[in-house]
PDB file of C-alpha atoms and ligand atoms in Angstrom:
ATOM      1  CA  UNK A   8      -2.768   2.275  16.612  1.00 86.00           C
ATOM      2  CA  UNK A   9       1.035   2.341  17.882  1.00 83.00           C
ATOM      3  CA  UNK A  10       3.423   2.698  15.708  1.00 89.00           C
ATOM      4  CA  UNK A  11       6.428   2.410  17.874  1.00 87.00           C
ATOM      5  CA  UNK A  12       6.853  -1.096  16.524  1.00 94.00           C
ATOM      6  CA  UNK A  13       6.515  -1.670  12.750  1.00 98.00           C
ATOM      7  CA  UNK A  14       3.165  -3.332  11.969  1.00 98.00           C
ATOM      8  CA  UNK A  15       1.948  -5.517   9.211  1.00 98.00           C
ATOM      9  CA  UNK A  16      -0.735  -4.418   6.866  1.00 98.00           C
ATOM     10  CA  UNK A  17      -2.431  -7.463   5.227  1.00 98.00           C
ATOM     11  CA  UNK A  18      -2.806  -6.807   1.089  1.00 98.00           C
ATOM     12  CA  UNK A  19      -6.598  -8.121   0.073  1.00 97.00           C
ATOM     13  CA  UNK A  20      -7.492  -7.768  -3.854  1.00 94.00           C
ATOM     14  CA  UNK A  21     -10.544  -7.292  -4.555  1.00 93.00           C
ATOM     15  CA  UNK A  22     -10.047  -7.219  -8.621  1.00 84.00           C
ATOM     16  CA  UNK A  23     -10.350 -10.259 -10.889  1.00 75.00           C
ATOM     17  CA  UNK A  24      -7.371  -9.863 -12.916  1.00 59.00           C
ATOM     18  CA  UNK A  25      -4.996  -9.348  -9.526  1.00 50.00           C
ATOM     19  CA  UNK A  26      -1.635 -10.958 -10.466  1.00 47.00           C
ATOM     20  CA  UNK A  27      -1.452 -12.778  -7.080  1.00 47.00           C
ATOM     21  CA  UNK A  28      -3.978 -14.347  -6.931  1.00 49.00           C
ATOM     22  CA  UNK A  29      -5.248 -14.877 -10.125  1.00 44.00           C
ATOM     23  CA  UNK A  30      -8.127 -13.202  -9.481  1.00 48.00           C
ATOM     24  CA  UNK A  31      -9.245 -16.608  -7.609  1.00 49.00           C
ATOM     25  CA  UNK A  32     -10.157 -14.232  -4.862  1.00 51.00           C
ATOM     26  CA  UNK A  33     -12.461 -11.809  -6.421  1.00 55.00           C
ATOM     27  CA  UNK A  34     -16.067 -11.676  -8.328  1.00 58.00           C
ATOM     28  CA  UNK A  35     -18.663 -10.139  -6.633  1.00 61.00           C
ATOM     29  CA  UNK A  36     -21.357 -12.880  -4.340  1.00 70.00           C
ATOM     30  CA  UNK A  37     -21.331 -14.354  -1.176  1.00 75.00           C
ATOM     31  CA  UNK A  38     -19.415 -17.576  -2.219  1.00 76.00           C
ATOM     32  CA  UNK A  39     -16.414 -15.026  -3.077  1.00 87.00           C
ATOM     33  CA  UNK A  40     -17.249 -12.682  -0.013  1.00 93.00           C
ATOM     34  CA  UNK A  41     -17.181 -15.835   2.380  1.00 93.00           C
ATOM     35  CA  UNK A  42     -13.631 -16.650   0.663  1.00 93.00           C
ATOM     36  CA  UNK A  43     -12.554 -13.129   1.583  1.00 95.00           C
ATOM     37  CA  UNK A  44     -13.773 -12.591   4.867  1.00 97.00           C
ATOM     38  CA  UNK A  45     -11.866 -16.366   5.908  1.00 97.00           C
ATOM     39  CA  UNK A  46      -8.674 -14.636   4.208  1.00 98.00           C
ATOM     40  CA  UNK A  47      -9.263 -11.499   6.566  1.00 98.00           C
ATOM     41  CA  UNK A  48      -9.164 -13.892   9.865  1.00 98.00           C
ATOM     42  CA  UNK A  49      -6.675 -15.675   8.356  1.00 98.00           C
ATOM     43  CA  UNK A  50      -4.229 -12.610   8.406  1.00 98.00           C
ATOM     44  CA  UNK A  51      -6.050 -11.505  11.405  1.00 98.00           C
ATOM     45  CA  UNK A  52      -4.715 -14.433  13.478  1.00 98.00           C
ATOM     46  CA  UNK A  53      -1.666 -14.017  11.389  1.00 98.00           C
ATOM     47  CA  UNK A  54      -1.135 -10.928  13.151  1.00 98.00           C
ATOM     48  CA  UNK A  55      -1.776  -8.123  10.682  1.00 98.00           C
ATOM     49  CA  UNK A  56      -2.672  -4.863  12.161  1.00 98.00           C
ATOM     50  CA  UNK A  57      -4.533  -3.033   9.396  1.00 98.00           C
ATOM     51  CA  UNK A  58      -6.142  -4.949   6.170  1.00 98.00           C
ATOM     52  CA  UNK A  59      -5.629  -2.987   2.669  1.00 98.00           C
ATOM     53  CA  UNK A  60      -8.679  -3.589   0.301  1.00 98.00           C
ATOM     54  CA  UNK A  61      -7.790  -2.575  -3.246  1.00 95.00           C
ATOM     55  CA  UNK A  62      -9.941  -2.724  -6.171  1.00 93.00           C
ATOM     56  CA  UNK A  63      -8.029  -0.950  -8.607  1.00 90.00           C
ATOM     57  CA  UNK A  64      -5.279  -3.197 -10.232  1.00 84.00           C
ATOM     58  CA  UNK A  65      -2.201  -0.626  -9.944  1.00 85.00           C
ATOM     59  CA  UNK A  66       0.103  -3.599 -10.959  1.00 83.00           C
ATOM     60  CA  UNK A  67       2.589  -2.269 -14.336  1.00 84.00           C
ATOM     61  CA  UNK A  68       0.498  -2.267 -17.231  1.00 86.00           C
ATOM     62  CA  UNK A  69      -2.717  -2.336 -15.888  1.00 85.00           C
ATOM     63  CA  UNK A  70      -5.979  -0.695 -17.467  1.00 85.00           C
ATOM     64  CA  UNK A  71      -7.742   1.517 -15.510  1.00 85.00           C
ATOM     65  CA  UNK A  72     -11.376   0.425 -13.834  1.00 89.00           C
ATOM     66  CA  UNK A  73     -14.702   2.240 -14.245  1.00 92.00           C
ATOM     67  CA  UNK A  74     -15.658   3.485 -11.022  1.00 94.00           C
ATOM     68  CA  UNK A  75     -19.026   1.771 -11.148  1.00 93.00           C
ATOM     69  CA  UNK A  76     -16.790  -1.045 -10.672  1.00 93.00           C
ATOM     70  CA  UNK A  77     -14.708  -0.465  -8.378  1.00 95.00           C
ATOM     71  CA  UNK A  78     -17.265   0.688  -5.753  1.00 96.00           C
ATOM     72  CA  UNK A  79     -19.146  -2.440  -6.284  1.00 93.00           C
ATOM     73  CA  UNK A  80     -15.851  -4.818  -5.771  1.00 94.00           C
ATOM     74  CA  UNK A  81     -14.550  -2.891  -2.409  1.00 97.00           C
ATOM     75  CA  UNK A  82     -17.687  -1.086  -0.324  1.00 97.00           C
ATOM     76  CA  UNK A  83     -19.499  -4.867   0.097  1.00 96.00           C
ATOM     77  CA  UNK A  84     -15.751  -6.258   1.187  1.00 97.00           C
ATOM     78  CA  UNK A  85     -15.481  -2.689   3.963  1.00 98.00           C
ATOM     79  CA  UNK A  86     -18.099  -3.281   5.011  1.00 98.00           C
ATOM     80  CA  UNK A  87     -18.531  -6.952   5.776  1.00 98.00           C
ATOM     81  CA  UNK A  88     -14.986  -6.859   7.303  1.00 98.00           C
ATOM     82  CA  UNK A  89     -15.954  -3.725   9.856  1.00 98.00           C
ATOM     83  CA  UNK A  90     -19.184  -5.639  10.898  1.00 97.00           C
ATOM     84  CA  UNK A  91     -17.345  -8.853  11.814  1.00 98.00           C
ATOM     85  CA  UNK A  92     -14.052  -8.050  12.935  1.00 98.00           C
ATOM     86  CA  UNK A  93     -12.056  -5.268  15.044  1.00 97.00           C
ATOM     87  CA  UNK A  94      -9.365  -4.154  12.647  1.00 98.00           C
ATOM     88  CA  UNK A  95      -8.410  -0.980  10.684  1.00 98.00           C
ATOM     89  CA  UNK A  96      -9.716  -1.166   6.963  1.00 98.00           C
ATOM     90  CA  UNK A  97      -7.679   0.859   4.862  1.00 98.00           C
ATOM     91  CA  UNK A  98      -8.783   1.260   0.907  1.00 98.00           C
ATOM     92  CA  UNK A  99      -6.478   1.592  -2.151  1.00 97.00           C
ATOM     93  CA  UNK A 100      -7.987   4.180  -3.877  1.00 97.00           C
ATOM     94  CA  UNK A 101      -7.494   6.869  -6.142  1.00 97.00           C
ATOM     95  CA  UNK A 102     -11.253   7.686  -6.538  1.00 97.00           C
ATOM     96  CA  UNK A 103     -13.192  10.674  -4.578  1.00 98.00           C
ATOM     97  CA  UNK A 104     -16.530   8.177  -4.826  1.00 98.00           C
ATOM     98  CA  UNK A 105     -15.084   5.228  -3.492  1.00 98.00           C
ATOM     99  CA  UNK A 106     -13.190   7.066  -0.316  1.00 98.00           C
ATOM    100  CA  UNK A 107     -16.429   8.175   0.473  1.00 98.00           C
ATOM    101  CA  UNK A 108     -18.270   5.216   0.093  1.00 98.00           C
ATOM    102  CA  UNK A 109     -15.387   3.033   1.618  1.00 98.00           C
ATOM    103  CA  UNK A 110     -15.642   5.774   4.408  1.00 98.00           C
ATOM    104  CA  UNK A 111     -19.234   5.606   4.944  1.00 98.00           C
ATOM    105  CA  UNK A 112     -19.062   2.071   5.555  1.00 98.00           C
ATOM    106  CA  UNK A 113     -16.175   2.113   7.953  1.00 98.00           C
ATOM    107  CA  UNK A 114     -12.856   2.453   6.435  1.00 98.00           C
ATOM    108  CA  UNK A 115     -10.589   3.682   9.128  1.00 98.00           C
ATOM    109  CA  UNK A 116      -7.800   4.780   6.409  1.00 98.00           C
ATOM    110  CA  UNK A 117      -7.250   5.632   2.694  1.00 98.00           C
ATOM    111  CA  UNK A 118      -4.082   4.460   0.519  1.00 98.00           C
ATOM    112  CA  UNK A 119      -4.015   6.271  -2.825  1.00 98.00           C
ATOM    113  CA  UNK A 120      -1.345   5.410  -5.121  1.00 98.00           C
ATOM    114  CA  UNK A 121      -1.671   8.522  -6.719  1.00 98.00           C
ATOM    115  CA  UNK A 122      -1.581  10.806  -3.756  1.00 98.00           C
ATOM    116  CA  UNK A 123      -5.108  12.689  -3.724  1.00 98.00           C
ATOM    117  CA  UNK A 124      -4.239  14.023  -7.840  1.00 98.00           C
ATOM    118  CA  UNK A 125      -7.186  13.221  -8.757  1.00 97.00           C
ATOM    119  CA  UNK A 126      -9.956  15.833  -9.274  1.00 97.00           C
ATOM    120  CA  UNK A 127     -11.848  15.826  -5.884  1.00 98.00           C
ATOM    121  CA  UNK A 128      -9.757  13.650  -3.675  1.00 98.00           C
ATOM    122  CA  UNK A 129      -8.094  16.016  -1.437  1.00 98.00           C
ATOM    123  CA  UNK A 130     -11.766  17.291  -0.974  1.00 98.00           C
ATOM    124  CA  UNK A 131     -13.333  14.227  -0.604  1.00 98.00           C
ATOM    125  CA  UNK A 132     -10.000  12.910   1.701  1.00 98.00           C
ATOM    126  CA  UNK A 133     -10.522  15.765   3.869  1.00 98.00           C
ATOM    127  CA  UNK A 134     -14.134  14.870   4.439  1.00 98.00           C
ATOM    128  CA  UNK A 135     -13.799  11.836   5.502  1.00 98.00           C
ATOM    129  CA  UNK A 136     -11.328  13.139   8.495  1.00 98.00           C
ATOM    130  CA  UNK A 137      -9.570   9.894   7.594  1.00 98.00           C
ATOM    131  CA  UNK A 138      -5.855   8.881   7.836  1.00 98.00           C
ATOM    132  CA  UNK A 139      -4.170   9.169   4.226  1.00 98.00           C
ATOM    133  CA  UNK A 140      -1.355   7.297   3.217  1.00 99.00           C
ATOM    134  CA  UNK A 141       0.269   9.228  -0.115  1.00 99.00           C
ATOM    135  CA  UNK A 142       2.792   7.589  -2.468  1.00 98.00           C
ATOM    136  CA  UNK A 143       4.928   8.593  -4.988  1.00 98.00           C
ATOM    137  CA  UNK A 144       4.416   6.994  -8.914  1.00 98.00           C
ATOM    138  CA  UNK A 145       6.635   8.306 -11.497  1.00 97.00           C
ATOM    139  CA  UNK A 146       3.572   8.461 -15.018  1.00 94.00           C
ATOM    140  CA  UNK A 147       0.400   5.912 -14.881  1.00 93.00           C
ATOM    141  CA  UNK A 148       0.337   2.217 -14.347  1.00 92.00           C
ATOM    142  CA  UNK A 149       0.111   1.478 -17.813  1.00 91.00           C
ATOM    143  CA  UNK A 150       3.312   2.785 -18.832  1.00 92.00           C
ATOM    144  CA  UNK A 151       5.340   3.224 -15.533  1.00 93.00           C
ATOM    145  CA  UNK A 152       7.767   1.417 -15.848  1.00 92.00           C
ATOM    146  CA  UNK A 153       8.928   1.761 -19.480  1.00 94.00           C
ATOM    147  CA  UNK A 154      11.252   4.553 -18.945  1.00 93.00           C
ATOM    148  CA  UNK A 155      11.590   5.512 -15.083  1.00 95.00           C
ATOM    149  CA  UNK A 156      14.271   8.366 -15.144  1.00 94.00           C
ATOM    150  CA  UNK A 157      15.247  10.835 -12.008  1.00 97.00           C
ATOM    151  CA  UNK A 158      18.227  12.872 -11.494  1.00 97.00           C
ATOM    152  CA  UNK A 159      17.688  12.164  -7.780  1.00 97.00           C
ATOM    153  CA  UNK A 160      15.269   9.601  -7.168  1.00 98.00           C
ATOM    154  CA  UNK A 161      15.765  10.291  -3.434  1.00 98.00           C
ATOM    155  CA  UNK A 162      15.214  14.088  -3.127  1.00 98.00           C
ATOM    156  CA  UNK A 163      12.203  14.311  -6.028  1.00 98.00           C
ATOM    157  CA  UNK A 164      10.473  11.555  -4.274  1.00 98.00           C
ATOM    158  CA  UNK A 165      10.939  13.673  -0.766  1.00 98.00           C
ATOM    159  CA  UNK A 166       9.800  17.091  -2.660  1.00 98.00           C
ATOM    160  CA  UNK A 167       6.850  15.184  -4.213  1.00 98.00           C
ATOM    161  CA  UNK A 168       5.449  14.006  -0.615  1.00 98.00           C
ATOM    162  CA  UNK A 169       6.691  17.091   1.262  1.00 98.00           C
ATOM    163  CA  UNK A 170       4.595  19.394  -1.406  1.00 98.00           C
ATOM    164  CA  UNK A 171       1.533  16.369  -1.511  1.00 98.00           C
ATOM    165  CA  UNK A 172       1.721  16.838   2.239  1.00 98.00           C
ATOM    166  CA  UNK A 173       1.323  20.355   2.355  1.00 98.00           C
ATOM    167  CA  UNK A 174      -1.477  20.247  -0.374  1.00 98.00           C
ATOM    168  CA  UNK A 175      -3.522  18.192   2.026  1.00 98.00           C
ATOM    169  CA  UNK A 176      -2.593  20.334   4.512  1.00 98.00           C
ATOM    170  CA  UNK A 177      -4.099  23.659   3.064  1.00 98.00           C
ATOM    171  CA  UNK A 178      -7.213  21.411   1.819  1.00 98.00           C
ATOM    172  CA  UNK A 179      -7.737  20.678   5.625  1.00 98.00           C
ATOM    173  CA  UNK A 180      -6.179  17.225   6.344  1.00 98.00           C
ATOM    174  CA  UNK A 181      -4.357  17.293   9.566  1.00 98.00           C
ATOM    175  CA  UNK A 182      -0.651  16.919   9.467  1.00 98.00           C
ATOM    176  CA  UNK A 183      -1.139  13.934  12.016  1.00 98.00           C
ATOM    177  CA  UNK A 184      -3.320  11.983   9.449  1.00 98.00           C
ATOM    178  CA  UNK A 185      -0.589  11.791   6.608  1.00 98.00           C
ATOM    179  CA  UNK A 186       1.722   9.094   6.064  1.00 98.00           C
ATOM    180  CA  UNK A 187       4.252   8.706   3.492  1.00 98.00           C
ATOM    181  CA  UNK A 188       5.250   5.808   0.759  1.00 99.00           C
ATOM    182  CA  UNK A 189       7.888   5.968  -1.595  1.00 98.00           C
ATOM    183  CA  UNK A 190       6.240   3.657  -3.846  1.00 98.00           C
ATOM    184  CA  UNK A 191       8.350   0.956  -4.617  1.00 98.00           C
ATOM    185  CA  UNK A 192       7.855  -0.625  -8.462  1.00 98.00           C
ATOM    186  CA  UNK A 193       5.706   2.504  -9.286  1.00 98.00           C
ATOM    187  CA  UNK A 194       8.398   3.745 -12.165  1.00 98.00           C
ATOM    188  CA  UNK A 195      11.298   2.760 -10.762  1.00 98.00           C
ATOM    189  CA  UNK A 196      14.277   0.922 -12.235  1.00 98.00           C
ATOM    190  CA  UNK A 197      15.765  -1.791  -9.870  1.00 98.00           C
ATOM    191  CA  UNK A 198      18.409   0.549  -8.962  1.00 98.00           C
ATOM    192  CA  UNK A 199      16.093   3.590  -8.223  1.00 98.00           C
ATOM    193  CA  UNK A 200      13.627   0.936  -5.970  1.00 98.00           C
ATOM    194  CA  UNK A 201      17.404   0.390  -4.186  1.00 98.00           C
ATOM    195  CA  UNK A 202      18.265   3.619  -3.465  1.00 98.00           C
ATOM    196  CA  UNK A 203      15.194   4.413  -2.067  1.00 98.00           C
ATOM    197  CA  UNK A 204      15.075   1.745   0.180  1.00 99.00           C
ATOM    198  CA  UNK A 205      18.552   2.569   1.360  1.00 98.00           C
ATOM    199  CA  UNK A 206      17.458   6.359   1.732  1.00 98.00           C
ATOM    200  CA  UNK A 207      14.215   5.211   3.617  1.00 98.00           C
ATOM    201  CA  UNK A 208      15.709   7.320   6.266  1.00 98.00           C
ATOM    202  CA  UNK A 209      15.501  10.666   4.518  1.00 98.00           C
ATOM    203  CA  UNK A 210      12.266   9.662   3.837  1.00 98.00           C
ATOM    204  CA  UNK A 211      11.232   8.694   7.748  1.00 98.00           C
ATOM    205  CA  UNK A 212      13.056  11.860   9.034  1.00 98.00           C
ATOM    206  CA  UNK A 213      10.765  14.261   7.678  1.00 98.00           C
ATOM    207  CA  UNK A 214       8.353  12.971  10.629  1.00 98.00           C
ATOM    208  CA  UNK A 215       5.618  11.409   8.930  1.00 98.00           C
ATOM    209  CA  UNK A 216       5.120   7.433   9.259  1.00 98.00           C
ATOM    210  CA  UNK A 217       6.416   5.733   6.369  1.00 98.00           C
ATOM    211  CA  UNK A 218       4.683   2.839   4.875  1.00 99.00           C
ATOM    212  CA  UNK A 219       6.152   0.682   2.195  1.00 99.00           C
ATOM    213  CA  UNK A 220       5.212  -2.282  -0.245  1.00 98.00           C
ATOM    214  CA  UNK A 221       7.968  -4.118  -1.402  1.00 98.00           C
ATOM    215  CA  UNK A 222       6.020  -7.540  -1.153  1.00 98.00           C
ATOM    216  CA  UNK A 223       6.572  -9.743  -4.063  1.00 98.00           C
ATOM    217  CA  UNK A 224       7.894  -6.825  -6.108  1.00 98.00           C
ATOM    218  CA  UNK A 225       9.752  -7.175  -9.348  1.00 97.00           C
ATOM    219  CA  UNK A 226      12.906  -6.045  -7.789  1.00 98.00           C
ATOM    220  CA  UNK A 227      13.069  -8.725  -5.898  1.00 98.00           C
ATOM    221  CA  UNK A 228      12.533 -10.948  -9.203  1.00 98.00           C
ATOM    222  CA  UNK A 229      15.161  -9.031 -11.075  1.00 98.00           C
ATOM    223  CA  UNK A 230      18.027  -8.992  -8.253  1.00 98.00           C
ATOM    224  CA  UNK A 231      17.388 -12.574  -7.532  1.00 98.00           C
ATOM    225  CA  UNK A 232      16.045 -14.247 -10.483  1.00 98.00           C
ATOM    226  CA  UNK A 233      13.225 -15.519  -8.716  1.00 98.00           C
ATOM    227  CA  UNK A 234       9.473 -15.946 -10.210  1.00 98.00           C
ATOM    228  CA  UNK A 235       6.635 -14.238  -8.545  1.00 98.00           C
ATOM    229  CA  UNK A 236       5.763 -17.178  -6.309  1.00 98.00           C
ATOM    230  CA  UNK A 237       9.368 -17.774  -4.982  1.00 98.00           C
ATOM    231  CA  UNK A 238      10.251 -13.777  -3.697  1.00 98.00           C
ATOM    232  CA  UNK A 239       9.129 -14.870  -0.144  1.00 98.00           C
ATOM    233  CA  UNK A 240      12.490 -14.898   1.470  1.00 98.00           C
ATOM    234  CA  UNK A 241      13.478 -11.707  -0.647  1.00 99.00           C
ATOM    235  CA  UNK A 242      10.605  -9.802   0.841  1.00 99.00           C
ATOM    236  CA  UNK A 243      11.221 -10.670   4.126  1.00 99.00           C
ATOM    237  CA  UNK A 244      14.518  -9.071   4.007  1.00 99.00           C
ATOM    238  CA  UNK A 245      13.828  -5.791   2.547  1.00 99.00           C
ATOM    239  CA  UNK A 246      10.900  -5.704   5.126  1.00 99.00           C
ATOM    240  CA  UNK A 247      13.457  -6.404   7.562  1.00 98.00           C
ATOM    241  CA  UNK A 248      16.121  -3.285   5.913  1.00 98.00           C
ATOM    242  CA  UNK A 249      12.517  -1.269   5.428  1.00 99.00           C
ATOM    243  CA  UNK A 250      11.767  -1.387   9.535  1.00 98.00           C
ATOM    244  CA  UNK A 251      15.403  -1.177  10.391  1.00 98.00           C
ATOM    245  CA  UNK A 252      15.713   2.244   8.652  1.00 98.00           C
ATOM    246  CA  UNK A 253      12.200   3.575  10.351  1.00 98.00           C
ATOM    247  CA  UNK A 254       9.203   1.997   8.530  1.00 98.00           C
ATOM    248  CA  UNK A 255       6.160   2.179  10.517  1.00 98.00           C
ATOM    249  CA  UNK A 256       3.829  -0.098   8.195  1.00 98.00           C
ATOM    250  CA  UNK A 257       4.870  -2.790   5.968  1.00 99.00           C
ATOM    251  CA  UNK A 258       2.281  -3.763   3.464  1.00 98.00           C
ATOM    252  CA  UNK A 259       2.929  -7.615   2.421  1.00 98.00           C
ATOM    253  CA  UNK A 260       1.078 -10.560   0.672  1.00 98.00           C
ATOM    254  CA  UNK A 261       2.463 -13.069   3.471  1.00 98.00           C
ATOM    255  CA  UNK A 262       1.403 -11.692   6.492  1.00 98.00           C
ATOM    256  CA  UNK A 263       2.355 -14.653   9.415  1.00 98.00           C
ATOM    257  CA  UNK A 264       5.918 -14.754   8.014  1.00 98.00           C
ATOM    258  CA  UNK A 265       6.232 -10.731   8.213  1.00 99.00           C
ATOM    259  CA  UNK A 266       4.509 -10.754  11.421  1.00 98.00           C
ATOM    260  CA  UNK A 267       7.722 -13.019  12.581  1.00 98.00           C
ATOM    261  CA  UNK A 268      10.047 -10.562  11.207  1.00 98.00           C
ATOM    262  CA  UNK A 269       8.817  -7.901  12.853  1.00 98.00           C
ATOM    263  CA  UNK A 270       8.565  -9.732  16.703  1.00 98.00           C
ATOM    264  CA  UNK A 271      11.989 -10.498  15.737  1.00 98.00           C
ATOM    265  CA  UNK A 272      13.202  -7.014  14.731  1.00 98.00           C
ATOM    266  CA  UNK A 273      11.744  -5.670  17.616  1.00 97.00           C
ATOM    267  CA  UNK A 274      12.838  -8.433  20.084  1.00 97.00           C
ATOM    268  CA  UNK A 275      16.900  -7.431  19.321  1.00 98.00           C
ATOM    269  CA  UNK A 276      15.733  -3.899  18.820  1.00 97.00           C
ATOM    270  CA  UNK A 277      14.255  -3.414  22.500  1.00 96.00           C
ATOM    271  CA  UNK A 278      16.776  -5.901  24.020  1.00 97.00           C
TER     272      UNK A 278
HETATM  273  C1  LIG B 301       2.645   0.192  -2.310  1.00 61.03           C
HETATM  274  O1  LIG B 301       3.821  -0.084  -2.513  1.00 61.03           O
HETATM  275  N1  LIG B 301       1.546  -1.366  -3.989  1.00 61.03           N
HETATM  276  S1  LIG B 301      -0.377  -2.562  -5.514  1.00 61.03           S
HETATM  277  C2  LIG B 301       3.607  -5.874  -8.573  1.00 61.03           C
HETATM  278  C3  LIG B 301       4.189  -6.968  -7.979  1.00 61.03           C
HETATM  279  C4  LIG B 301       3.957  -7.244  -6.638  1.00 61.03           C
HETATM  280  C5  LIG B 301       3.141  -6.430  -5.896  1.00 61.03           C
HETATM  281  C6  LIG B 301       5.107  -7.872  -9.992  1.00 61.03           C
HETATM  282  N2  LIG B 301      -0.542  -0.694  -3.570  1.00 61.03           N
HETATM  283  C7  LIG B 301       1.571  -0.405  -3.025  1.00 61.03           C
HETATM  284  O2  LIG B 301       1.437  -4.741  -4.497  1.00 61.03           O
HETATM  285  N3  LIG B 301      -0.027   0.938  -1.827  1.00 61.03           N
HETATM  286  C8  LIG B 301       0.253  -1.503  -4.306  1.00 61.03           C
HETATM  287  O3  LIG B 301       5.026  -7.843  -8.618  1.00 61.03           O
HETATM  288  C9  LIG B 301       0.278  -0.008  -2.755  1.00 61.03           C
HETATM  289  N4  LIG B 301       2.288   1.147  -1.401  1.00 61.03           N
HETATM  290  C10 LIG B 301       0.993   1.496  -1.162  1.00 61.03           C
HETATM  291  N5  LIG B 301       0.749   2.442  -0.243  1.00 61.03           N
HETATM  292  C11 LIG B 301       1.075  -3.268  -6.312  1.00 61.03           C
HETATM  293  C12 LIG B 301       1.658  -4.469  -5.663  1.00 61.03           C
HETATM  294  C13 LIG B 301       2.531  -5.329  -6.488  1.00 61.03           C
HETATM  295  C14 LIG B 301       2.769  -5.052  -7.825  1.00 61.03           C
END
């Protein structure tokens, strides 16, 4: 895939309890799988470049799911989407069972919230010869975001992904196959989520591509008083600032409105 542009990854939930969706997406059978697939073309056509299947509710406060689970919601949904169309599946994981799986059945990159920490996932990561994008979280979903505190949320977010980046390294993942996310929402205070964003460049420059979700985020809510289902045109401008200060991959909810962004971005960027 080229990433001299900034492309649009498409965010699919595959939990019941997602927060966007109400869960009106997701419970396993075909009725719900043919509802999925037509949201895949959907941002297909749209214009999204890589689909993100998550089955793992990392939203703040969220309980963790059995793995059982979560293999059951997201390796039908892989592999369904690989048989009938050409795009790059990437998985939100944090589990060494489900990369594999999600590998197996044609995953062409994994997203892990939690940066390969888990037991096994750098092992099972580097099996799969897979991409990896690794993101920063400050504590556990559950509790994230009750007291996010950094004395420089802009140089400990760098060290974290420089030194996750080097651990994948020495467990055999190629330095080509990393990307970077600075995790926006994932125990940050409005004004650490800002700074980042600002920073993205410090972030970008240590040559990695840098993928970001900002989509919908609560920092959008809290800057702009705005409800979860009116942070459209908020999103759109911090994708805009994101690609503008090196982004690669933007990971959104509203993928034909992004994809519009973007031509534009790169329209006056190229011109
Ligand atoms: C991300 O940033 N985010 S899941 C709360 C919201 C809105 C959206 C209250 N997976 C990321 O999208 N993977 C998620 O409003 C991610 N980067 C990467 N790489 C959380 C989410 C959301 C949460």
């Amino acid at each position: 895939m080229r990433l001299d542009t900034p492309q649009v990854m498409g965010v699919l939930n595959v939990t019941p309890d997602s927060f966007s969706d109400g869960g009106a997406l997701y419970q396993a059978g075909k009725r719900n799988l043919d509802k999925t697939l037509a949201r895949v073309e959907q941002m297909l056509a749209e214009g999204a470049a890589i689909i993100d299947v998550g089955g793992e509710s990392t939203r703040p406060g969220a309980e963790p799911v059995p793995i059982a689970e979560e293999l059951d919601r997201v390796v039908p949904v892989v592999e369904a989407i690989n048989q009938r169309f050409e795009t790059i599946v990437s998985v939100d994981t944090s589990s060494p069972e489900v990369m594999q799986a999600a590998a197996a059945a044609g995953a062409g990159m994994l997203n892990d919230v939690r940066a390969l920490e888990r037991r096994g996932a750098l092992e099972a990561a580097a099996k799969t010869g897979l991409p990896v994008c690794l993101m920063h979280m400050q504590g556990q979903p559950k509790t994230m975001q009750q007291s996010p505190d950094y004395n420089s949320v802009v140089k400990e977010v760098s060290d974290y992904l420089q030194s996750r980046a080097e651990a994948c390294m020495a467990a055999g993942i190629e330095r080509s196959r990393l990307l970077m996310d600075p995790g926006f929402g994932f125990g940050k205070s409005v004004e650490h989520n800002l700074r980042l964003l600002n920073h993205l460049s410090i972030l970008v420059d240590l040559g990695y591509p840098v993928l970001v979700g900002l989509s919908r985020k609560s920092l959008i809510g809290k800057v702009l008083g705005r409800d979860v289902d009116q942070r459209l045109a908020g999103s759109l401008a911090l994708a805009v600032l994101a690609a503008e200060r090196g982004a690669s991959i933007i990971r959104v909810h509203d993928v034909v409105q992004t994809a519009d962004a973007m031509k534009l971005y790169s329209a006056v960027v190229e011109s």
